[in-house]
mmCIF file of C-alpha atoms in Angstrom:
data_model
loop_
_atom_site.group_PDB
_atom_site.id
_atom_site.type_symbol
_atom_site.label_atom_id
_atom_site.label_comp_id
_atom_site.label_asym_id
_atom_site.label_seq_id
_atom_site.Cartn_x
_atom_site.Cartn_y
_atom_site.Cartn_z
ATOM 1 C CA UNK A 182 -13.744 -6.690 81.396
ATOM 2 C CA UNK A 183 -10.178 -7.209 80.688
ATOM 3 C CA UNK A 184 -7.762 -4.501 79.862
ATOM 4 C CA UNK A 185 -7.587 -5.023 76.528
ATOM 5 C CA UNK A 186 -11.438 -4.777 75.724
ATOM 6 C CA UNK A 187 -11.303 -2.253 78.260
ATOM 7 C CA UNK A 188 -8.544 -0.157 75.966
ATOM 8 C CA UNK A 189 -10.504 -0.934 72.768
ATOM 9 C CA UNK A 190 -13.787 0.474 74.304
ATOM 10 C CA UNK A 191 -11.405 3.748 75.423
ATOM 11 C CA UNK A 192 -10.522 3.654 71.271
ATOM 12 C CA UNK A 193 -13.433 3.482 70.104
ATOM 13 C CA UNK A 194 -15.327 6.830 72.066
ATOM 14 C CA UNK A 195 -12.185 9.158 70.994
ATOM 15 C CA UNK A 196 -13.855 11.538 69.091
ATOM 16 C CA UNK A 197 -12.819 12.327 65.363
ATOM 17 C CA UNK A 198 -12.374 15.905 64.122
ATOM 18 C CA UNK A 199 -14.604 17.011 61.251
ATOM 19 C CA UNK A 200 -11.157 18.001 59.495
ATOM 20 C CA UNK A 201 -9.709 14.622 59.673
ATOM 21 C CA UNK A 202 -12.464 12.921 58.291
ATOM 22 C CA UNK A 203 -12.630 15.365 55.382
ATOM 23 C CA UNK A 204 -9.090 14.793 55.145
ATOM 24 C CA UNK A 205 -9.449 10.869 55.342
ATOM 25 C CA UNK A 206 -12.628 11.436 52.697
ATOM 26 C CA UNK A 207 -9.631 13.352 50.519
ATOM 27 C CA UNK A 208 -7.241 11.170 50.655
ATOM 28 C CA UNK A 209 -9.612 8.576 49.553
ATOM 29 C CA UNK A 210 -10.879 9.994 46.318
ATOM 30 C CA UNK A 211 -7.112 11.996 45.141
ATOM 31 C CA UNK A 212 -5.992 8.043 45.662
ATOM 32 C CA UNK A 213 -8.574 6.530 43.758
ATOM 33 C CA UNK A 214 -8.211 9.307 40.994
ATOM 34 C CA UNK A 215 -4.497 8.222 40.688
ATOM 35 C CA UNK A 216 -5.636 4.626 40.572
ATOM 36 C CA UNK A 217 -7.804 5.547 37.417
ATOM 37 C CA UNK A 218 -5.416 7.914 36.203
ATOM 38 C CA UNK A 219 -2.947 4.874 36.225
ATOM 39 C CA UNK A 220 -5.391 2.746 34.541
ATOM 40 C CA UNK A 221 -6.053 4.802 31.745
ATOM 41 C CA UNK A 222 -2.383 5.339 31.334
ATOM 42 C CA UNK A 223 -1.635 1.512 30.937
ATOM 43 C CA UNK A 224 -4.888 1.033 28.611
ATOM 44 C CA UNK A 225 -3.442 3.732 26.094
ATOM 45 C CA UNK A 226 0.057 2.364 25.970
ATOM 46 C CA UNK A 227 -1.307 -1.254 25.802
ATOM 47 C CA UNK A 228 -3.588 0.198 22.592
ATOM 48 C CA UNK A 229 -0.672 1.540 21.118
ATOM 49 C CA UNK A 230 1.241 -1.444 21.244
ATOM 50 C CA UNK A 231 -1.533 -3.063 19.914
ATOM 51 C CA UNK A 232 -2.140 -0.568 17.160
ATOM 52 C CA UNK A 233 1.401 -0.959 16.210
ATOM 53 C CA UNK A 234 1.762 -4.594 16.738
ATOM 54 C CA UNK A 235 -1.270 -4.593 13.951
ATOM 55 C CA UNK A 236 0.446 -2.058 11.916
ATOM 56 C CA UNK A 237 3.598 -4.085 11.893
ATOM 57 C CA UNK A 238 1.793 -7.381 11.345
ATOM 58 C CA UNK A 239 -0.171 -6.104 8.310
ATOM 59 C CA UNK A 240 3.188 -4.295 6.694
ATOM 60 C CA UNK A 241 4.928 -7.713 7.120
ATOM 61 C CA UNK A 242 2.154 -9.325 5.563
ATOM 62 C CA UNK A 243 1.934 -7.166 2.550
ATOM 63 C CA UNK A 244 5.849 -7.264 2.125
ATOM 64 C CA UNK A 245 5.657 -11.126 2.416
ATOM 65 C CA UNK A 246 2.972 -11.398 -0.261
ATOM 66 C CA UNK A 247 4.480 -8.963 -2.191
ATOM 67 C CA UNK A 248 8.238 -10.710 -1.618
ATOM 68 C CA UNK A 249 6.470 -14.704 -2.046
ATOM 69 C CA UNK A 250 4.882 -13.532 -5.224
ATOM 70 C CA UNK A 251 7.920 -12.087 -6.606
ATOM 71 C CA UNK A 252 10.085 -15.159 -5.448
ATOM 72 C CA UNK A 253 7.234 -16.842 -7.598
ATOM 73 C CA UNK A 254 7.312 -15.223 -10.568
ATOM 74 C CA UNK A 255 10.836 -15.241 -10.996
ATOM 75 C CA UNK A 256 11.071 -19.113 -10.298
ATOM 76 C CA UNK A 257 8.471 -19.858 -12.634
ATOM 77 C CA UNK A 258 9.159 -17.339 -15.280
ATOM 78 C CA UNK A 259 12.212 -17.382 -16.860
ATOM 79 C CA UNK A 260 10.600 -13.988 -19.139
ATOM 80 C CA UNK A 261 9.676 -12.300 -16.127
ATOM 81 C CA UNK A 262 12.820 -13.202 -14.174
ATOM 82 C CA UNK A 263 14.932 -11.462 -16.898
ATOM 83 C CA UNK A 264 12.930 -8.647 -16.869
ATOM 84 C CA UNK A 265 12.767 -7.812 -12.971
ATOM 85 C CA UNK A 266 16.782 -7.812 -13.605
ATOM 86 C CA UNK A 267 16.249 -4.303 -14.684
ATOM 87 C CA UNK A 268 13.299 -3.395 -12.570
ATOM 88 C CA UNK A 269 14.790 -1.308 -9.275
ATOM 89 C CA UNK A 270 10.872 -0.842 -7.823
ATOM 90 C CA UNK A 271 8.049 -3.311 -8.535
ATOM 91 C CA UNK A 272 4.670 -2.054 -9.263
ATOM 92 C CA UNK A 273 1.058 -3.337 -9.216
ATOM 93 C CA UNK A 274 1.333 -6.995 -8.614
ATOM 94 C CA UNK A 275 -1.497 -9.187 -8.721
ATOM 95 C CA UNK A 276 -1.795 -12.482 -7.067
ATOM 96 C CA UNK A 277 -4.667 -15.075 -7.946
ATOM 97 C CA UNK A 278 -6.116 -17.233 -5.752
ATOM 98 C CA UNK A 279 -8.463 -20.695 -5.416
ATOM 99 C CA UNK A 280 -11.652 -18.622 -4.098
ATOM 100 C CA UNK A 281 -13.499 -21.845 -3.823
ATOM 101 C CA UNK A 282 -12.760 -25.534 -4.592
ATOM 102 C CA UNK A 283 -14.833 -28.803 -4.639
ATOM 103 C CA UNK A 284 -15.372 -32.167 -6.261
ATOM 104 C CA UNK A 285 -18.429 -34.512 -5.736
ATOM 105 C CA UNK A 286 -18.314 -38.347 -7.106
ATOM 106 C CA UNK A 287 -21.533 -40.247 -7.513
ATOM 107 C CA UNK A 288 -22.404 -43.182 -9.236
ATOM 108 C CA UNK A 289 -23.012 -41.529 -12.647
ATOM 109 C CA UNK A 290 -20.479 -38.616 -12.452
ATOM 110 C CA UNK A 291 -17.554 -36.735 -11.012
ATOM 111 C CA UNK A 292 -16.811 -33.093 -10.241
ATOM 112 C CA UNK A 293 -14.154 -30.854 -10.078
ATOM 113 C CA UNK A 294 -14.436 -27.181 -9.398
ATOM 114 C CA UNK A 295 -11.969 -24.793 -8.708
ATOM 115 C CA UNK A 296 -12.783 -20.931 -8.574
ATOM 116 C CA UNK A 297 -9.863 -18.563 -8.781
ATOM 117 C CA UNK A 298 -10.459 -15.183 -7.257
ATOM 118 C CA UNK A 299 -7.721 -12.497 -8.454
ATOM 119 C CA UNK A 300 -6.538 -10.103 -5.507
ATOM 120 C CA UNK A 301 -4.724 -6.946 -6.947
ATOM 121 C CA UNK A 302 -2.108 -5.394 -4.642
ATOM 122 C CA UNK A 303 -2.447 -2.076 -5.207
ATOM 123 C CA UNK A 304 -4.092 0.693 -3.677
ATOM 124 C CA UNK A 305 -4.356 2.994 -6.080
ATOM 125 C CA UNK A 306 -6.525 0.850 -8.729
ATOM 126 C CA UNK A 307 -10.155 1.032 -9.683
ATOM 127 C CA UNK A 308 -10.919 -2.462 -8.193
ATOM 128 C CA UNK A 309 -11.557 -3.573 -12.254
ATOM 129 C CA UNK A 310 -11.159 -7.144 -10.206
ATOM 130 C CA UNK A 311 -14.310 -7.184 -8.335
ATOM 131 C CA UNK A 312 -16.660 -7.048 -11.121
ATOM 132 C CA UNK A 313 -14.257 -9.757 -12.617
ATOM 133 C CA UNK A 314 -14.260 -12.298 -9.790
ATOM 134 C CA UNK A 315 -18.037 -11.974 -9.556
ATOM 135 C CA UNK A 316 -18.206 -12.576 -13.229
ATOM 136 C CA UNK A 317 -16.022 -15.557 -12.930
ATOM 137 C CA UNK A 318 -17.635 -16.891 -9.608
ATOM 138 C CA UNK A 319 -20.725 -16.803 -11.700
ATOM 139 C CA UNK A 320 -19.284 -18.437 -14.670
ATOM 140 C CA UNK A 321 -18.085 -21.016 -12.661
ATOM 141 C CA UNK A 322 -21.167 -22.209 -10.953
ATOM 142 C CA UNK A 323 -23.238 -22.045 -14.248
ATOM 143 C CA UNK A 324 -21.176 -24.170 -16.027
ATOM 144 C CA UNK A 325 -20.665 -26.688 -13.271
ATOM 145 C CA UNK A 326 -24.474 -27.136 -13.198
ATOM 146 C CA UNK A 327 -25.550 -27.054 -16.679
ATOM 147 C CA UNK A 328 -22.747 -29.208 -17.392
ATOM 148 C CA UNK A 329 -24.277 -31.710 -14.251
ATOM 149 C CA UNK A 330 -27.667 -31.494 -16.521
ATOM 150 C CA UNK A 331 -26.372 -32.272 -19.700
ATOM 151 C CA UNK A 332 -24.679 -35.188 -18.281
ATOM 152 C CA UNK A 333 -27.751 -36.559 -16.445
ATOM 153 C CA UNK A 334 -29.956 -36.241 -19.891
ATOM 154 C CA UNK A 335 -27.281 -38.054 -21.782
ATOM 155 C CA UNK A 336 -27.470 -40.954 -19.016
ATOM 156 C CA UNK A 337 -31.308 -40.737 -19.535
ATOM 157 C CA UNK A 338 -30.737 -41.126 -23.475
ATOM 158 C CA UNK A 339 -28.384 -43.927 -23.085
ATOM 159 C CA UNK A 340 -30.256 -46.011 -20.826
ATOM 160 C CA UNK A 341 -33.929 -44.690 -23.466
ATOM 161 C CA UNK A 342 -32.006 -46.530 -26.148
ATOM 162 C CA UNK A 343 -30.658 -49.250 -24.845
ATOM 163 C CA UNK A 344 -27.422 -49.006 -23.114
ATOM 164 C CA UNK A 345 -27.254 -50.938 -19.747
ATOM 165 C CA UNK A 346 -25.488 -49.952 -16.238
ATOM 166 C CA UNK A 347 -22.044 -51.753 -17.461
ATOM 167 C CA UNK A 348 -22.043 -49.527 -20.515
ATOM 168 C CA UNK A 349 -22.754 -46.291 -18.755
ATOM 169 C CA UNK A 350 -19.824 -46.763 -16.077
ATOM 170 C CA UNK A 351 -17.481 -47.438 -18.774
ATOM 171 C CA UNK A 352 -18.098 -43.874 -19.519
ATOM 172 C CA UNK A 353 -16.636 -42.289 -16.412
ATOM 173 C CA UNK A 354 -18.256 -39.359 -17.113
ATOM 174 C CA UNK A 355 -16.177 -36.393 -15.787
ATOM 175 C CA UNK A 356 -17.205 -32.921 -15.343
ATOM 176 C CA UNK A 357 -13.927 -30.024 -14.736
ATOM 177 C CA UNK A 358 -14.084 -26.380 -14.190
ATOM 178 C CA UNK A 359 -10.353 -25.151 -13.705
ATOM 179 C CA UNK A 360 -8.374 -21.666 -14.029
ATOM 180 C CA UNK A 361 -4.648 -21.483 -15.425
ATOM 181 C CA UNK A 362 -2.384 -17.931 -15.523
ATOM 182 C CA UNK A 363 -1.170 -17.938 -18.894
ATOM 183 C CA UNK A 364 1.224 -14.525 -17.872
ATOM 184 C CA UNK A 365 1.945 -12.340 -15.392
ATOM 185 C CA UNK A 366 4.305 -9.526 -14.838
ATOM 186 C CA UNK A 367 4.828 -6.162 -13.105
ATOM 187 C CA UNK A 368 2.219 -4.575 -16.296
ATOM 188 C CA UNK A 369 -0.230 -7.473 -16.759
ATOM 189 C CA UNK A 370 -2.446 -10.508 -15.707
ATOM 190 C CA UNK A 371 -3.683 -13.217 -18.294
ATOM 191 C CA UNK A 372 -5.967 -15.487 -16.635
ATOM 192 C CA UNK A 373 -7.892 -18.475 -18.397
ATOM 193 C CA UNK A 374 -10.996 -20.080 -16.625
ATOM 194 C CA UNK A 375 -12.057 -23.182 -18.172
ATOM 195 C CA UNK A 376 -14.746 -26.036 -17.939
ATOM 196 C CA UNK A 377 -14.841 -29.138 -19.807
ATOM 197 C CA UNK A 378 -16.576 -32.465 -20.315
ATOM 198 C CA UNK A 379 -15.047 -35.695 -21.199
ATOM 199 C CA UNK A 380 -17.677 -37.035 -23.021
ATOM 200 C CA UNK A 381 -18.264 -34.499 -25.091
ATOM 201 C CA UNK A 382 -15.940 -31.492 -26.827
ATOM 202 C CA UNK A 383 -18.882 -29.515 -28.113
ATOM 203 C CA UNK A 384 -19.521 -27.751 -24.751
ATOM 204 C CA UNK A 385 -15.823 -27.372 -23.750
ATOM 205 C CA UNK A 386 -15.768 -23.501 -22.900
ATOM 206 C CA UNK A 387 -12.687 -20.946 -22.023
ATOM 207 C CA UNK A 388 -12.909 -17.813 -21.118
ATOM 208 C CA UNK A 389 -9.926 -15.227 -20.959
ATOM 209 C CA UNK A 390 -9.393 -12.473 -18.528
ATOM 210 C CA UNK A 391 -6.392 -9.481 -19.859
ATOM 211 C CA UNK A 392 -6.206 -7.181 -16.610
ATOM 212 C CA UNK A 393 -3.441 -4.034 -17.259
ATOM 213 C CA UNK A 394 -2.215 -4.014 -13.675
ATOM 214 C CA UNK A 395 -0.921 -0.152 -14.615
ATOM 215 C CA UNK A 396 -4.234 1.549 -14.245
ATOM 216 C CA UNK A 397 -6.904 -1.542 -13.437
ATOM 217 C CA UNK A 398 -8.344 -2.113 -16.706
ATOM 218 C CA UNK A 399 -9.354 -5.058 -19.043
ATOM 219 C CA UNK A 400 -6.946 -4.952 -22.037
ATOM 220 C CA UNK A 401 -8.292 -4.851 -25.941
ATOM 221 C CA UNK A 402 -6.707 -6.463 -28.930
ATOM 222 C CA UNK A 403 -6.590 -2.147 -29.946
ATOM 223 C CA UNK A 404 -4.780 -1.642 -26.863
ATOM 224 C CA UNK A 405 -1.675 -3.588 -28.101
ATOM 225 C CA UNK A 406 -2.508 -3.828 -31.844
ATOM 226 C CA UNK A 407 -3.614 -0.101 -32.880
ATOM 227 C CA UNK A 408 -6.651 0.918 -34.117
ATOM 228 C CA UNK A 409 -6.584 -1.149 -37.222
ATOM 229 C CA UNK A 410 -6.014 -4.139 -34.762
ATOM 230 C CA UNK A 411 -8.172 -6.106 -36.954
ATOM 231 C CA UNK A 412 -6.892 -6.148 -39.947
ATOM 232 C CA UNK A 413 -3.378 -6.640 -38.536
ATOM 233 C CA UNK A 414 -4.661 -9.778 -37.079
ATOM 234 C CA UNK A 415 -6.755 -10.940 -39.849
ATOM 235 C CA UNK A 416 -3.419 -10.727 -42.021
ATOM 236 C CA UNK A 417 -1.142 -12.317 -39.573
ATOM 237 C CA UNK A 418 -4.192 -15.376 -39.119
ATOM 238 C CA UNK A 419 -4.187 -15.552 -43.467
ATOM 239 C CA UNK A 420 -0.625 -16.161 -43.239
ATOM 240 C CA UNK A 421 -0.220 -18.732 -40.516
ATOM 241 C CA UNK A 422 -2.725 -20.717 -41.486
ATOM 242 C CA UNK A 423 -0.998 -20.976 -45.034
ATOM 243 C CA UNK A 424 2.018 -22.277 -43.736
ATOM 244 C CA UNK A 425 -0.145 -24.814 -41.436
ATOM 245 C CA UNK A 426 -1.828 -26.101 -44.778
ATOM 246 C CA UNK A 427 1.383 -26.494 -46.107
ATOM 247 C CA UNK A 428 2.338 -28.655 -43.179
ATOM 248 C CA UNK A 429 -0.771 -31.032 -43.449
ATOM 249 C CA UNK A 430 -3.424 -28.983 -41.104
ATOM 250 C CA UNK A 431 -6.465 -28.905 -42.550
ATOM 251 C CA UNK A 432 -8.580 -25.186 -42.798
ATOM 252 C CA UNK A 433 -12.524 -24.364 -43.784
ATOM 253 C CA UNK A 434 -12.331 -22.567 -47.019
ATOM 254 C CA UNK A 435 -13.087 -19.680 -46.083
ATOM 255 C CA UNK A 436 -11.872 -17.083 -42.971
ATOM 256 C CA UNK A 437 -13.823 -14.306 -41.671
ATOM 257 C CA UNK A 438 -11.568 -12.747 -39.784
ATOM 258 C CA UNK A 439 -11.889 -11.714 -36.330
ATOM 259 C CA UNK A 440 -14.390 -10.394 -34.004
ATOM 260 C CA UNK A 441 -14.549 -7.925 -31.799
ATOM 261 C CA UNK A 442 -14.979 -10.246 -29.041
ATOM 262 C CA UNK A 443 -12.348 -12.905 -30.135
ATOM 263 C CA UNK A 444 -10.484 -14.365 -27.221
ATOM 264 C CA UNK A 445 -7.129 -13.786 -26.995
ATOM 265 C CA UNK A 446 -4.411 -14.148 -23.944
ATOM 266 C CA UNK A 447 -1.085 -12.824 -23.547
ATOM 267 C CA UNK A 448 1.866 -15.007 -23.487
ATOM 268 C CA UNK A 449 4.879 -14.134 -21.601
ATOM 269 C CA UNK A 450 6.417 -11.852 -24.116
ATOM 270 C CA UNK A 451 3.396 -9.518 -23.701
ATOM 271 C CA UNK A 452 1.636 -10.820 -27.267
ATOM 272 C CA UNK A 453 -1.970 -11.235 -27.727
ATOM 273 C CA UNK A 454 -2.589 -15.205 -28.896
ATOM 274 C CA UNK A 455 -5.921 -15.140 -30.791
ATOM 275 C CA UNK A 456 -7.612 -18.692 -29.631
ATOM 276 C CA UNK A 457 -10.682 -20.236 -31.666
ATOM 277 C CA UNK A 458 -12.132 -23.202 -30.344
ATOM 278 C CA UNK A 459 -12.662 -26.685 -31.972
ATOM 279 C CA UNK A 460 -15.195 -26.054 -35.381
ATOM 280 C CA UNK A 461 -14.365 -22.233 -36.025
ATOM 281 C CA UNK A 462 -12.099 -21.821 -38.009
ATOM 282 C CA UNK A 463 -11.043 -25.780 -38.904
ATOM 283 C CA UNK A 464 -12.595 -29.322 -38.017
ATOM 284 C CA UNK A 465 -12.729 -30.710 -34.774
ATOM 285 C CA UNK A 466 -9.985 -33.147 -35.342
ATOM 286 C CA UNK A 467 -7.736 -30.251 -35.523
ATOM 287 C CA UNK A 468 -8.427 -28.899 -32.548
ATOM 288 C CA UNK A 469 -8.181 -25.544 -30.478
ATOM 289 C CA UNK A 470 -6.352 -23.101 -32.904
ATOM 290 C CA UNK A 471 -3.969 -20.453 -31.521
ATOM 291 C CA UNK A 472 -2.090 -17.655 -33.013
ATOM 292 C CA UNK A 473 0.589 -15.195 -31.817
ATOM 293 C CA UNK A 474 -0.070 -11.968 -33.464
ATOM 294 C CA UNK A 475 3.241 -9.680 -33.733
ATOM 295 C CA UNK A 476 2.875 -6.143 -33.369
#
């Protein structure tokens, strides 16, 4: 045996006091303590970095919607642009969206679908926009595929009375669905969602959505008109279309007057425009009819 396994061996047989070992054992566990004691300490400040970092990100989100929509409106409305002028805090702003967008082509057709979705930035709102996306979602779809059956029994009557493949291509039958914002300001939303055929007028359909962006809710013709909104309407409708007839337009005899469910949008000045589609009020060759009522 050498010296040095000879010095190990010597090492090895010193005996260890109970105390040390408990003090080794000790050492051991107040040093692995601190170890998770550090650990945790680096986990909560790298949560709350995250936590802010998330904070942060969603406030500069917000303030860039809220800042990109502004920049919006005042590039694209000259009305609303004048207005914010005078406007030191912007409300409830509204923003709408393409939810959903598609277009299919076959050999009989085409297809165009876009779905808005409106997304109102406000937190202290009833969420009035829900129930009107899911309305307008619906309205969307429906139309797209009734309009998709009309058009394929109209092929089927074309070719049942003699048309031929040449004929029915020169068609290009078309089938749209489309949204437009007629208005939009710090108080309201006007939103139009459409659908229309190409071949045919008699299904065209619009439907108008009035959202008060003040307290959430869908605005009435009595909300801007008064209680006697109808008869202020009916006499403002009397009188436009006499000065139309004096221009050349051309009027059924007879006017009803409104409805309570008349469409109406509001242009940028914050007045209702009463709408009536092709064969209410006049004939088809005169088209949709609109009319800004005054308050």
């Amino acid at each position: 045996m050498n010296l040095f396994e000879e010095a190990k061996k010597r090492y090895h047989e010193i005996p260890i006091p109970d105390e040390l070992t408990e003090r080794v054992q000790l050492e051991i566990r107040l040093a692995k303590e601190k170890q998770e004691k550090d650990a945790r300490r680096k986990m909560e400040k790298f949560s709350k970095r995250m936590l802010f970092s998330r904070r942060l990100q969603k406030s500069a989100a917000a303030a860039a919607a809220v800042l990109l929509i502004f920049a919006g409106a005042l590039n694209t409305n000259m009305a609303f642009a004048k207005s914010a002028e005078e406007i030191p805090v912007i409300g409830a702003l509204a923003r709408v969206l393409t939810f959903r967008s598609y277009e299919a082509k076959t050999d009989d057709l085409e297809i165009s679908v876009e779905i808005p979705s409106i997304d109102v930035i406000a937190e202290d709102l009833d969420g009035v926009e829900q129930s009107v996306n899911e309305e307008i979602l619906q309205l969307c779809e429906q139309y797209a595929a009734e309009a998709e059956k009309r058009a394929i029994q109209y092929r089927d009557a074309f070719f049942a009375t003699g048309g031929t493949e040449e004929e029915w291509k020169a068609h290009n039958i078309q089938i749209r669905v489309w949204y437009e914002v007629k208005a939009q300001s710090d108080q309201y939303l006007s939103l139009a969602v459409m659908g229309a055929e190409n071949w045919t007028s008699a299904y065209s359909e619009t439907k108008y959505y009035n959202i008060d962006l003040q307290d959430g809710s869908l605005i009435r013709l009595s909300d801007i008109l008064g209680e006697n909104y109808k008869q202020k309407a009916d006499q403002e409708i009397r009188r436009q279309i006499r000065e139309r007839q004096q221009e050349g337009g051309i009027y059924f005899e007879h006017f009803d007057g409104i409805r309570e469910d008349t469409p109406f949008y509001l242009n940028e000045s914050g007045q209702p425009v009463i709408v009536f589609e092709p064969y209410e009020i006049a004939p088809g060759s005169e088209g949709r009819q609109e009319f800004v009522i005054s308050e």
